[in-house]
CSV table of C-alpha atoms in Angstrom, one decimal:
chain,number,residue,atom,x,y,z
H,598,UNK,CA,18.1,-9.1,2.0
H,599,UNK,CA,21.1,-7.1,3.1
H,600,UNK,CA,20.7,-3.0,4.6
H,601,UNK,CA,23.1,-2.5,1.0
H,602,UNK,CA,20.4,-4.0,-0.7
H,603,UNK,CA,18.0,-1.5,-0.5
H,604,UNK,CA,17.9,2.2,-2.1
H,605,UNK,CA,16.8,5.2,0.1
H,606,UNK,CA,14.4,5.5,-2.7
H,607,UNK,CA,12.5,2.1,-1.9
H,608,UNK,CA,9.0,2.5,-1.4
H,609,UNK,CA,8.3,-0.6,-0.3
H,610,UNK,CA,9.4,-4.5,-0.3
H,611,UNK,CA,6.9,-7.7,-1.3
H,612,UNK,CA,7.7,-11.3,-0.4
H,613,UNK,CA,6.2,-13.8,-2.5
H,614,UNK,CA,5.2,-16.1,0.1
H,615,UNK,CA,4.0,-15.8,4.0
H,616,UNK,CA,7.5,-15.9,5.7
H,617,UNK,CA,9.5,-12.9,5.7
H,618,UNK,CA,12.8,-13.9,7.8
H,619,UNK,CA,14.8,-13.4,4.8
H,620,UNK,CA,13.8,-9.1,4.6
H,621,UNK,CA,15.2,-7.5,7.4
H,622,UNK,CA,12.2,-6.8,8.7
H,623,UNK,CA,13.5,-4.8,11.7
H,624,UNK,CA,15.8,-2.3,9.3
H,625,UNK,CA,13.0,-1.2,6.7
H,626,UNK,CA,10.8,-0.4,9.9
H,627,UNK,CA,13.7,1.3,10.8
H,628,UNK,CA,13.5,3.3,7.5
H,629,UNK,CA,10.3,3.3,7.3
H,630,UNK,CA,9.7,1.0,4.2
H,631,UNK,CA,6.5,-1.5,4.5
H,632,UNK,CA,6.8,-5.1,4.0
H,633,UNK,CA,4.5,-7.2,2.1
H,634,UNK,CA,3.6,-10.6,2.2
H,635,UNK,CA,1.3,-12.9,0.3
H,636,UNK,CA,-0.8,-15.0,2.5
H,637,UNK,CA,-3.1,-17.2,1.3
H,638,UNK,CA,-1.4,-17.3,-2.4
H,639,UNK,CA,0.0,-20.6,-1.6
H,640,UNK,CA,-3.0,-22.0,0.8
H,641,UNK,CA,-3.9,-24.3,-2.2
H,642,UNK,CA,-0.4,-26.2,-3.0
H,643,UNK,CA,0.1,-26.5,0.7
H,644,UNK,CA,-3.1,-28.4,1.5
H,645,UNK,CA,-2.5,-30.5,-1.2
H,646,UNK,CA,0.6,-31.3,0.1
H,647,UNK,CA,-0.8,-31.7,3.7
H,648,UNK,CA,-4.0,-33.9,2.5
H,649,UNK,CA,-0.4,-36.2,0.8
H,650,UNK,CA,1.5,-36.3,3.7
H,651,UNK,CA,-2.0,-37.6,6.0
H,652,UNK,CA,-2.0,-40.5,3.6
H,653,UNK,CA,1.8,-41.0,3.9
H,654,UNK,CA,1.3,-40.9,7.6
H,655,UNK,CA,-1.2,-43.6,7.6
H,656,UNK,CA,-0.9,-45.9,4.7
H,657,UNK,CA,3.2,-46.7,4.6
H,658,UNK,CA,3.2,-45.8,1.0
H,659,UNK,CA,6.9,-44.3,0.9
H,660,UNK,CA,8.0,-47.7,2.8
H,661,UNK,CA,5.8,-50.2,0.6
H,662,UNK,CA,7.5,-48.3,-2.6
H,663,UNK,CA,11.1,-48.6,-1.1
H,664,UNK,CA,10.3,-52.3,-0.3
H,665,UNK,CA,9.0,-52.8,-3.6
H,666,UNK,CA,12.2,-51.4,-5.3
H,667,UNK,CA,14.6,-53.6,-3.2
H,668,UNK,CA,12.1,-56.5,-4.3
H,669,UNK,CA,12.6,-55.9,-8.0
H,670,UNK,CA,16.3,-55.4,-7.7
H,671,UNK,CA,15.9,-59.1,-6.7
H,672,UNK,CA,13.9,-60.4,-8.9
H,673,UNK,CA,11.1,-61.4,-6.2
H,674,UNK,CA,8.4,-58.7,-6.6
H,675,UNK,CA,6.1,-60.6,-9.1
H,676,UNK,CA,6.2,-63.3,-6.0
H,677,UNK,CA,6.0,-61.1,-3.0
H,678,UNK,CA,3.9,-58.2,-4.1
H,679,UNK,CA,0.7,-59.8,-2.5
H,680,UNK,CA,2.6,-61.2,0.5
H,681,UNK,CA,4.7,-58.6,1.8
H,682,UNK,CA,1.5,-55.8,1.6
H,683,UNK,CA,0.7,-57.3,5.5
H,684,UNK,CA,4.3,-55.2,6.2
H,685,UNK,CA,2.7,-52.2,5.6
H,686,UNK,CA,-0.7,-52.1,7.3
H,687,UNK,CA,-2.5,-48.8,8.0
H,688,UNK,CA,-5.3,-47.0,8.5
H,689,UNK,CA,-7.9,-44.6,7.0
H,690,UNK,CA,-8.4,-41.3,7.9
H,691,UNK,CA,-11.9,-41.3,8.2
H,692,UNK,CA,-13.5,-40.3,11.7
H,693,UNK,CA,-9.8,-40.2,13.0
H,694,UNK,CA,-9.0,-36.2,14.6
H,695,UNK,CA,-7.5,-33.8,12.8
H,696,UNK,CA,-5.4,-30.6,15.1
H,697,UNK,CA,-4.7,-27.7,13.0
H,698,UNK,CA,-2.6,-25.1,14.9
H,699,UNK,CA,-3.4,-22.0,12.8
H,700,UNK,CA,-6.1,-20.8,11.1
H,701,UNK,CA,-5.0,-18.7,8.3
H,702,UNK,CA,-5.7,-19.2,5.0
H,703,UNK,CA,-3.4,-22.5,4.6
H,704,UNK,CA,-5.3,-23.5,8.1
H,705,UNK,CA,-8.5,-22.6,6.7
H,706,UNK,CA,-8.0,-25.0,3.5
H,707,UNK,CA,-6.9,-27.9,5.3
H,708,UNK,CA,-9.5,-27.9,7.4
H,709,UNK,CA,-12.5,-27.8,4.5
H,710,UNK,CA,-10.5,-30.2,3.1
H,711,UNK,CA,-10.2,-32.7,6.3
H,712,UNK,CA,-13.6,-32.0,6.8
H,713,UNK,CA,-14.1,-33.0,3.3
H,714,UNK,CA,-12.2,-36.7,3.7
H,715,UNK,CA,-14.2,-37.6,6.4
H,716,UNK,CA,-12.1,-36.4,9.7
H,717,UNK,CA,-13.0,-34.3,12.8
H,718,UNK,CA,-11.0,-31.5,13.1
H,719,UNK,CA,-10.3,-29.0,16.4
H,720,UNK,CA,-8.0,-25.9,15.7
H,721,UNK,CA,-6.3,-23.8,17.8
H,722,UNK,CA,-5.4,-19.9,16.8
H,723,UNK,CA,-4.9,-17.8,20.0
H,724,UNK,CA,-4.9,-14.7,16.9
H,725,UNK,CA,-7.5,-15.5,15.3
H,726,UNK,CA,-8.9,-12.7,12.9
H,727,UNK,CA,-12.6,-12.3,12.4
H,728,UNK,CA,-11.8,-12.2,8.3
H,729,UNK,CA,-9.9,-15.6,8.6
H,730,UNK,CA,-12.6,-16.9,10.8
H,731,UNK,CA,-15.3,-16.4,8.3
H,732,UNK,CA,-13.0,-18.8,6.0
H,733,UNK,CA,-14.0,-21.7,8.3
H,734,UNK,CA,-16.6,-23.7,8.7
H,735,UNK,CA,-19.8,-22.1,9.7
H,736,UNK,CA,-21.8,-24.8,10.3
H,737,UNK,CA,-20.8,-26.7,13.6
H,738,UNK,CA,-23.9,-28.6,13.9
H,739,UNK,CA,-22.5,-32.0,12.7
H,740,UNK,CA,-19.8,-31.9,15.4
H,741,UNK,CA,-16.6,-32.0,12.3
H,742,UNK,CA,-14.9,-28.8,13.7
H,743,UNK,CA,-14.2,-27.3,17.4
H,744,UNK,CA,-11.8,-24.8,17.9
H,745,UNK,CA,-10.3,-25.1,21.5
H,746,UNK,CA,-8.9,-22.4,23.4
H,747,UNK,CA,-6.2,-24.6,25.0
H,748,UNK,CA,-3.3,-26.2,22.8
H,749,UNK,CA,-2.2,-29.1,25.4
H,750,UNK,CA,-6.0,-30.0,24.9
H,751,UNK,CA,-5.7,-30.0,20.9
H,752,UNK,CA,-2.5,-32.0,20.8
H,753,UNK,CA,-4.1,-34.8,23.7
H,754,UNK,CA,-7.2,-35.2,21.5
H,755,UNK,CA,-5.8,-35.5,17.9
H,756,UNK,CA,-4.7,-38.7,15.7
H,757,UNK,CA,-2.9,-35.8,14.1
H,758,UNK,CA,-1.2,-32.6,14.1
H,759,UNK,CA,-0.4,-30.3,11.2
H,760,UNK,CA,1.3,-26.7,12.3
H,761,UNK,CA,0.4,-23.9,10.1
H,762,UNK,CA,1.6,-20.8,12.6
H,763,UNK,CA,4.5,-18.8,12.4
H,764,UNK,CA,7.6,-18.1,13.4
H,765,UNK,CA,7.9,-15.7,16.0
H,766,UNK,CA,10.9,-15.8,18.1
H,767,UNK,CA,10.1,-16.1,22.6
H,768,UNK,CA,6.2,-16.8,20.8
H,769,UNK,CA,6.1,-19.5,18.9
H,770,UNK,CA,9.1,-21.2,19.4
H,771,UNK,CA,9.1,-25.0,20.4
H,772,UNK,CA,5.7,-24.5,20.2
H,773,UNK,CA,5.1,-28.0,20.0
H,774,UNK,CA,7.8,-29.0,23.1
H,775,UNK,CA,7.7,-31.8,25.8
H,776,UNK,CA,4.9,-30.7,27.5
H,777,UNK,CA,3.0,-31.1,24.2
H,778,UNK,CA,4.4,-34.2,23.1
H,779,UNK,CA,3.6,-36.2,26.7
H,780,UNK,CA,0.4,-35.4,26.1
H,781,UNK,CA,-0.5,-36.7,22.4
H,782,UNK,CA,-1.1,-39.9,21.9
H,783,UNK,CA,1.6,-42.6,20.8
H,784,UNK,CA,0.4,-43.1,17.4
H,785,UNK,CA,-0.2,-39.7,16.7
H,786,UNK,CA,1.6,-38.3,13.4
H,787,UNK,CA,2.8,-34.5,13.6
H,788,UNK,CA,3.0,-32.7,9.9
H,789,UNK,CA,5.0,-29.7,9.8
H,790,UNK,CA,5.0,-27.4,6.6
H,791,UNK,CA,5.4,-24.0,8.9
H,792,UNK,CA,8.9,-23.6,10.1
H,793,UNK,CA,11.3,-26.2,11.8
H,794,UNK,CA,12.2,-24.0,14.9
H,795,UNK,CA,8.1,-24.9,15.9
H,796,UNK,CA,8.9,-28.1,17.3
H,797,UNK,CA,11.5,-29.1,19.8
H,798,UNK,CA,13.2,-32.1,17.7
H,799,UNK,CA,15.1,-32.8,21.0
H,800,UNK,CA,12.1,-33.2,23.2
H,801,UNK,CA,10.4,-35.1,19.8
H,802,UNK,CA,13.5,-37.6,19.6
H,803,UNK,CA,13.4,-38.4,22.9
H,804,UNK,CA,9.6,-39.2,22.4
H,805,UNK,CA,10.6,-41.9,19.7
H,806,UNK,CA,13.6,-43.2,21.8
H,807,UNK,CA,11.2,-43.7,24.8
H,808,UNK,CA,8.7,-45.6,22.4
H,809,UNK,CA,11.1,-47.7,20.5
H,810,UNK,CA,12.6,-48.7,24.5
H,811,UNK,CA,9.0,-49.8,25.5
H,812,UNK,CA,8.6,-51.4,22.0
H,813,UNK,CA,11.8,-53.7,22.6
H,814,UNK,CA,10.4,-54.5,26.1
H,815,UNK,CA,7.3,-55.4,24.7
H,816,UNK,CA,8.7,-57.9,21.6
H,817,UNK,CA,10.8,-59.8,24.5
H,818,UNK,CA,8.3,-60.0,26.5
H,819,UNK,CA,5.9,-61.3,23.8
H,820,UNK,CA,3.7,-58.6,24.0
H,821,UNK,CA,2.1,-56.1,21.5
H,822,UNK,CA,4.0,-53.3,20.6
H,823,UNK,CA,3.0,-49.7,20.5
H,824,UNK,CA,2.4,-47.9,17.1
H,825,UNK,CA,4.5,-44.9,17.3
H,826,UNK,CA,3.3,-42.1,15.0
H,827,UNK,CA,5.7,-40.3,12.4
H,828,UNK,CA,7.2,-36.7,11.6
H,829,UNK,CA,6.8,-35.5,8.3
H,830,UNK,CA,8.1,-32.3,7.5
H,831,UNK,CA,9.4,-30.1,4.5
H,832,UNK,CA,13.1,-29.1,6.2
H,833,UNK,CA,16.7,-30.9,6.8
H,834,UNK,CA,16.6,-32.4,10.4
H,835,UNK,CA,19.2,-33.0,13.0
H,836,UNK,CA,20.8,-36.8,12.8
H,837,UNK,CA,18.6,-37.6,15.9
H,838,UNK,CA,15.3,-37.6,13.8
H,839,UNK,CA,15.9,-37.9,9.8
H,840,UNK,CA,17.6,-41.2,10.0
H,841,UNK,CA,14.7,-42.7,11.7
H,842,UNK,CA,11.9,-44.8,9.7
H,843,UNK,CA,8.9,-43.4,11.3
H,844,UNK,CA,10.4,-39.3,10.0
H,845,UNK,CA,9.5,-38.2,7.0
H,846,UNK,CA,12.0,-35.0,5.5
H,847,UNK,CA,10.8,-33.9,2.1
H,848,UNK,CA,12.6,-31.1,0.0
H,849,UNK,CA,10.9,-27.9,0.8
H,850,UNK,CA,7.7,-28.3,-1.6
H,851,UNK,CA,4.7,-26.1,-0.1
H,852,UNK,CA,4.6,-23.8,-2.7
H,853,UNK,CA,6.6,-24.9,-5.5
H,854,UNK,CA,3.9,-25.1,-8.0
H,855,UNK,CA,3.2,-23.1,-11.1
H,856,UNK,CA,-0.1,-22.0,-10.0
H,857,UNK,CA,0.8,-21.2,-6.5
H,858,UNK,CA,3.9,-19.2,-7.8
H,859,UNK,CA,1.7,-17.2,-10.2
H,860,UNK,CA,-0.6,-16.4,-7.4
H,861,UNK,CA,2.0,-15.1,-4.9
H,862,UNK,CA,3.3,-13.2,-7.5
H,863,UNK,CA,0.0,-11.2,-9.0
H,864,UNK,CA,-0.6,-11.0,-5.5
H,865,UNK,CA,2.6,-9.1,-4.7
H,866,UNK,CA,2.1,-7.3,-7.5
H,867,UNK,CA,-1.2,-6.1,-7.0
H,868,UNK,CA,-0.3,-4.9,-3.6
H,869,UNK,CA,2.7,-3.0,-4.5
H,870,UNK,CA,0.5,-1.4,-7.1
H,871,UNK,CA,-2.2,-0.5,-5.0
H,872,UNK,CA,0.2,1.1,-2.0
H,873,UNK,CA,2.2,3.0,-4.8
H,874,UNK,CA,-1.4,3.8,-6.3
H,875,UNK,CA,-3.5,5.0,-3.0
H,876,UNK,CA,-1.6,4.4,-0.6
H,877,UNK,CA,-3.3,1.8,1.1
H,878,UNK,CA,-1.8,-0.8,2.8
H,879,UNK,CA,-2.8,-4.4,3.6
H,880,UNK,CA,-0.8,-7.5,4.4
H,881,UNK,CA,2.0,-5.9,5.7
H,882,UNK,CA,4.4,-7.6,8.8
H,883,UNK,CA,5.5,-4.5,10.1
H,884,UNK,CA,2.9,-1.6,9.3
H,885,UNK,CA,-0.5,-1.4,10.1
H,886,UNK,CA,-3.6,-2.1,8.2
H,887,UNK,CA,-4.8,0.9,6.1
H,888,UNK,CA,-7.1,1.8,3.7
H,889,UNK,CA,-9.0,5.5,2.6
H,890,UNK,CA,-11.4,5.3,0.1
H,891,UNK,CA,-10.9,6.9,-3.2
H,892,UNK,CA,-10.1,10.6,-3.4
H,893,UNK,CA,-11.4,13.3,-5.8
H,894,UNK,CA,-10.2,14.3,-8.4
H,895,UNK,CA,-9.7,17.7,-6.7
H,896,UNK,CA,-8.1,16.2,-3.7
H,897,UNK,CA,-4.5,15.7,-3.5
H,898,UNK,CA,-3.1,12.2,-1.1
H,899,UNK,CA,-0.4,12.8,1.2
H,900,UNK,CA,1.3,9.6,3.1
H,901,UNK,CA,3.4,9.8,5.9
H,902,UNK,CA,5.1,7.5,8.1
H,903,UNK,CA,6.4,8.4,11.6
H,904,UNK,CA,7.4,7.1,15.1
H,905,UNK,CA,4.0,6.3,16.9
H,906,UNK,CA,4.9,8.9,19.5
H,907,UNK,CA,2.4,11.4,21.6
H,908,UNK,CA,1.6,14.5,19.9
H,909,UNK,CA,2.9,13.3,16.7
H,910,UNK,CA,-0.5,13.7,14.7
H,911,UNK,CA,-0.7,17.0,16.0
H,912,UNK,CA,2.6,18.4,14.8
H,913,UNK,CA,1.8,17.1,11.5
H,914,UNK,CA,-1.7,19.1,11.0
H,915,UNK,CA,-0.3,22.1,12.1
H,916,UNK,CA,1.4,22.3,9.0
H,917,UNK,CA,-1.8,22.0,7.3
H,918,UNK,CA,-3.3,24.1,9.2
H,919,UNK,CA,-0.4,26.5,8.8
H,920,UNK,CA,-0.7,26.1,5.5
H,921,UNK,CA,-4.8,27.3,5.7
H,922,UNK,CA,-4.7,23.6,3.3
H,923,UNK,CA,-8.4,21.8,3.8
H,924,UNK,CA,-8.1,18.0,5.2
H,925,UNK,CA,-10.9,16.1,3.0
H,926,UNK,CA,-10.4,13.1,4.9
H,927,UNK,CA,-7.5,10.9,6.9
H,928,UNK,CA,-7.0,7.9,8.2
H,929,UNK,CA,-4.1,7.3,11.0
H,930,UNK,CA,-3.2,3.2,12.4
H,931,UNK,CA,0.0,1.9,14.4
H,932,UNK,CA,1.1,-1.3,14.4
H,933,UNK,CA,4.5,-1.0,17.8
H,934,UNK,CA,6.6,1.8,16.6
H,935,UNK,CA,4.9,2.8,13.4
H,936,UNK,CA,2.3,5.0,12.5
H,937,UNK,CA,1.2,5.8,9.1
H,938,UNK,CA,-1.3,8.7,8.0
H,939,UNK,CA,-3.1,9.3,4.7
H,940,UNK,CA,-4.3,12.4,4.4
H,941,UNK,CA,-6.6,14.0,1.2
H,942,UNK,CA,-5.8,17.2,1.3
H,943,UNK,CA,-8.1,20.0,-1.0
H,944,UNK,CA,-5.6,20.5,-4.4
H,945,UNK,CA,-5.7,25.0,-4.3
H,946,UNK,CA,-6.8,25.9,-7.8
H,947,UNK,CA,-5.7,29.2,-9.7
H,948,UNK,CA,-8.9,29.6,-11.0
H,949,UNK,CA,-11.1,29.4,-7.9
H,950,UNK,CA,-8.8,29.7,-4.8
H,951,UNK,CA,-6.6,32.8,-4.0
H,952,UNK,CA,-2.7,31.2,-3.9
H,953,UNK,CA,-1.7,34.5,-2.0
H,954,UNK,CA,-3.4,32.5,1.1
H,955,UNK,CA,-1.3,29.7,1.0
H,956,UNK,CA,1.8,29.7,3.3
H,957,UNK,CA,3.7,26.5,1.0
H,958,UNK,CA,4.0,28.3,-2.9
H,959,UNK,CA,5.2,24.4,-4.0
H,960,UNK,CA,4.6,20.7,-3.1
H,961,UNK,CA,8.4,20.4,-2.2
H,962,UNK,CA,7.6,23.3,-0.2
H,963,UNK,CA,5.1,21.8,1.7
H,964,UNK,CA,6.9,18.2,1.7
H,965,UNK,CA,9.9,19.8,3.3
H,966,UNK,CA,7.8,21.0,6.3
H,967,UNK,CA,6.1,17.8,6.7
H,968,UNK,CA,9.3,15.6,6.1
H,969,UNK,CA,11.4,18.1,8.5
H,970,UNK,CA,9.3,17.3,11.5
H,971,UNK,CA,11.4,14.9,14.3
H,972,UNK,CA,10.4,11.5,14.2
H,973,UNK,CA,8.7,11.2,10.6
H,974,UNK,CA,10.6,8.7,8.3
H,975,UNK,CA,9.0,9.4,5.0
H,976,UNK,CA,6.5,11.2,3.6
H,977,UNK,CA,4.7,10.6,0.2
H,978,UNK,CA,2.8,12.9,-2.3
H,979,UNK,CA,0.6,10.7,-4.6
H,980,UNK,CA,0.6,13.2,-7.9
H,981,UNK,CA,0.1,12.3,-11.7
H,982,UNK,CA,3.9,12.0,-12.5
H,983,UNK,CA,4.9,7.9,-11.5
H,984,UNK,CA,8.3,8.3,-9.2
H,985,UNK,CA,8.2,11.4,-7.8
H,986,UNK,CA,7.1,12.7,-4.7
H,987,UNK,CA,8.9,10.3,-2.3
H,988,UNK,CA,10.9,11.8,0.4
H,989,UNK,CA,13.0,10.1,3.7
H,990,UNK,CA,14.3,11.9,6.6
H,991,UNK,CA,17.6,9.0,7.7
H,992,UNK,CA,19.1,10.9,10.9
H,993,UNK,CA,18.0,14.5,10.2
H,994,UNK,CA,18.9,14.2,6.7
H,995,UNK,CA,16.2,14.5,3.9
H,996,UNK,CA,16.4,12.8,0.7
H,997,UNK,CA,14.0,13.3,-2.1
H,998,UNK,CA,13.1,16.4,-1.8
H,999,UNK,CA,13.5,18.4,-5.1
H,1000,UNK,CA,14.9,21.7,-6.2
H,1001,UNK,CA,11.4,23.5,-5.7
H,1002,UNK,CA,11.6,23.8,-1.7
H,1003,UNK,CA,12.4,27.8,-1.4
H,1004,UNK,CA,8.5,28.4,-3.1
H,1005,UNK,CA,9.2,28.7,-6.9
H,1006,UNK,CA,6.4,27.5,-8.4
H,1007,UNK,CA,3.2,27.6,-6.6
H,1008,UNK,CA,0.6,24.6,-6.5
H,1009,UNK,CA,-1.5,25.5,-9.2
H,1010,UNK,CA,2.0,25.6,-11.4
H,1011,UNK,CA,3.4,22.4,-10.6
């Protein structure tokens, strides 16, 4: 999503999916535009796809189904199909450990589902949230699920490793490096579905090369080799890992289902609508979580975002207060650099109120004032008419403001 891309009359941007790298997410904070994701929309597809790629991790399906074809291309599979099966011994997933790094909702599923297949799992999520915790398991007493405070503990315990966190750049990346890796076990498998840049492939390669060396040893020697575990991932890999037998790349398939596309997209939907709606804003990557309940029918809802600076909230009730306008109820939240206010506010009525009290004769007026203050990006007036209302200040210069702003028409009119 290019800066050109986007209209100073955006309210607000929705990503059909969990990642967001592709939004400018720095800019629209900039202008002050929330950005939406969909988390959870896609948990089911991806845990399907991780509960395939265990079984391709432990049961050499893809490699007895490439042997296979090379066996009919030669006219010996009717022969060999009960012989050659010995190439391709593996082993069930029952009892073996389970690490899931990240509990979201896509963490969440795999883990009931793991749990489910017979496997122990331990998770680590140093963010855990006490509405994604509830999605675990609650019930610890049979010893299936641990979650473990230290990652280089999760990764030396576990048969296998599925990453479900995101990408957060100096946070998360190489995540999984060669610290990590010398501590799992040989045969362990890592699944990756999250985001390449998670794992070091160099430190991972040189993991395999060290293996296959000791493997080679071991063969001359007459000796048993070591299983080495595989890579299975949905992204194109550097030469040093896809070309090997034991790596797995599959086209990028965690949410490329009907359902799971339908989902992501009501979901977007429905929180666009909502923000537009009442303001309130949930799932957002850059803006802070923030809900008021309903207002009266009397009431009028007035959203503004500004820089989360000292004094800030004050400037902006002043002009309320200026205004001798009645706050019914507000909410104020920050998330860094943003803060975001709803306000009701008490609608003035020309049949009960006297309008020669109130200082604003028109909601561009009063929007002008409010917009006009330094270090407020937008403001928002939630009225009866869809698409109006909106204003932005970019550099000192207001946009959306109508033609109303010298006190026309006074609130009762409008």
């Amino acid at each position: 999503l290019l800066e050109s891309d986007v209209p100073l009359a955006c309210r607000a941007i929705a990503r059909c999916g969990a990642g967001t790298n592709n939004c400018n997410v720095e800019k629209m904070t900039e202008y002050g535009i929330p950005v939406f994701n969909t988390p959870g929309a896609n948990a089911n597809a991806v845990k399907e796809l991780v509960v395939c790629a265990l079984l391709l991790a432990s049961r050499g399906i893809l490699e007895g189904a490439n042997h296979m074809k090379d066996l009919h291309q030669q006219g010996t599979a009717k022969e060999r199909i009960e012989k050659d099966k010995a190439l391709f011994g593996g082993q069930e997933l029952v009892n073996k450990t389970l690490g899931v790094v990240g509990l979201g909702a896509i963490g969440a599923a795999i883990t009931q589902a793991a749990i489910s297949l017979g496997m122990n799992v331990i998770g680590y999520d140093p963010t855990l949230s006490v509405h994604a915790a509830l999605r675990l398991p609650s019930s610890q007493s049979d010893n299936k699920f641990r979650v473990l405070t230290d990652l280089d503990q999760v990764c030396a315990r576990c048969d296998y490793l599925t990453l479900h966190a995101p990408y957060i750049k100096d946070v998360t990346h190489h995540l999984i490096g060669e610290k990590q890796l010398i501590q799992m076990k040989p045969g362990a498998s890592i699944l990756n579905f999250a985001r390449e840049e998670l794992v070091d492939t160099k430190a991972l390669a040189d993991r395999y090369d060290y293996f296959m060396s000791t493997n080679t040893l071991a063969k001359q020697n007459g000796e048993k080799e070591t299983k080495i575990g595989k890579y299975i991932c949905d992204f194109a890999l550097p030469d040093t890992l896809w070309k090997r037998p034991n790596v797995i790349s599959i086209p990028h398939l965690g949410a490329s289902t009907a359902e799971a596309e339908e989902n992501a997209a009501s979901m977007a939907a429905d929180t666009i609508k909502n923000f537009l709606e009442t303001g309130t804003i949930v799932n957002s990557v850059n803006f802070p979580t923030a809900q008021l309940p309903n207002r009266d029918d009397a009431s009028t809802r007035v959203c503004i975002v500004n820089e989360n600076n000292p004094g800030m909230l004050g400037k902006i009730m002043s002009i309320f207060g200026d205004a001798q306008i009645n706050i019914l109820q507000h909410i104020n939240a920050s998330r860094g650099n943003i803060a975001y206010n709803v306000i009701d506010i008490a609608t003035p009525n020309a049949e009960s109120d006297d309008l020669s009290t109130f200082n604003f004769k028109s909601w561009d007026a009063l929007q002008l004032a409010l917009t006009s203050i330094p270090d407020v990006k937008s403001t928002r007036l939630i009225l009866d008419t869809p698409g109006v209302g909106y204003a932005i200040n970019v550099n000192n210069n207001i946009f959306g403001v109508g033609g109303n702003a010298q006190g026309k028409l006074t609130f009762a009119e409008v």
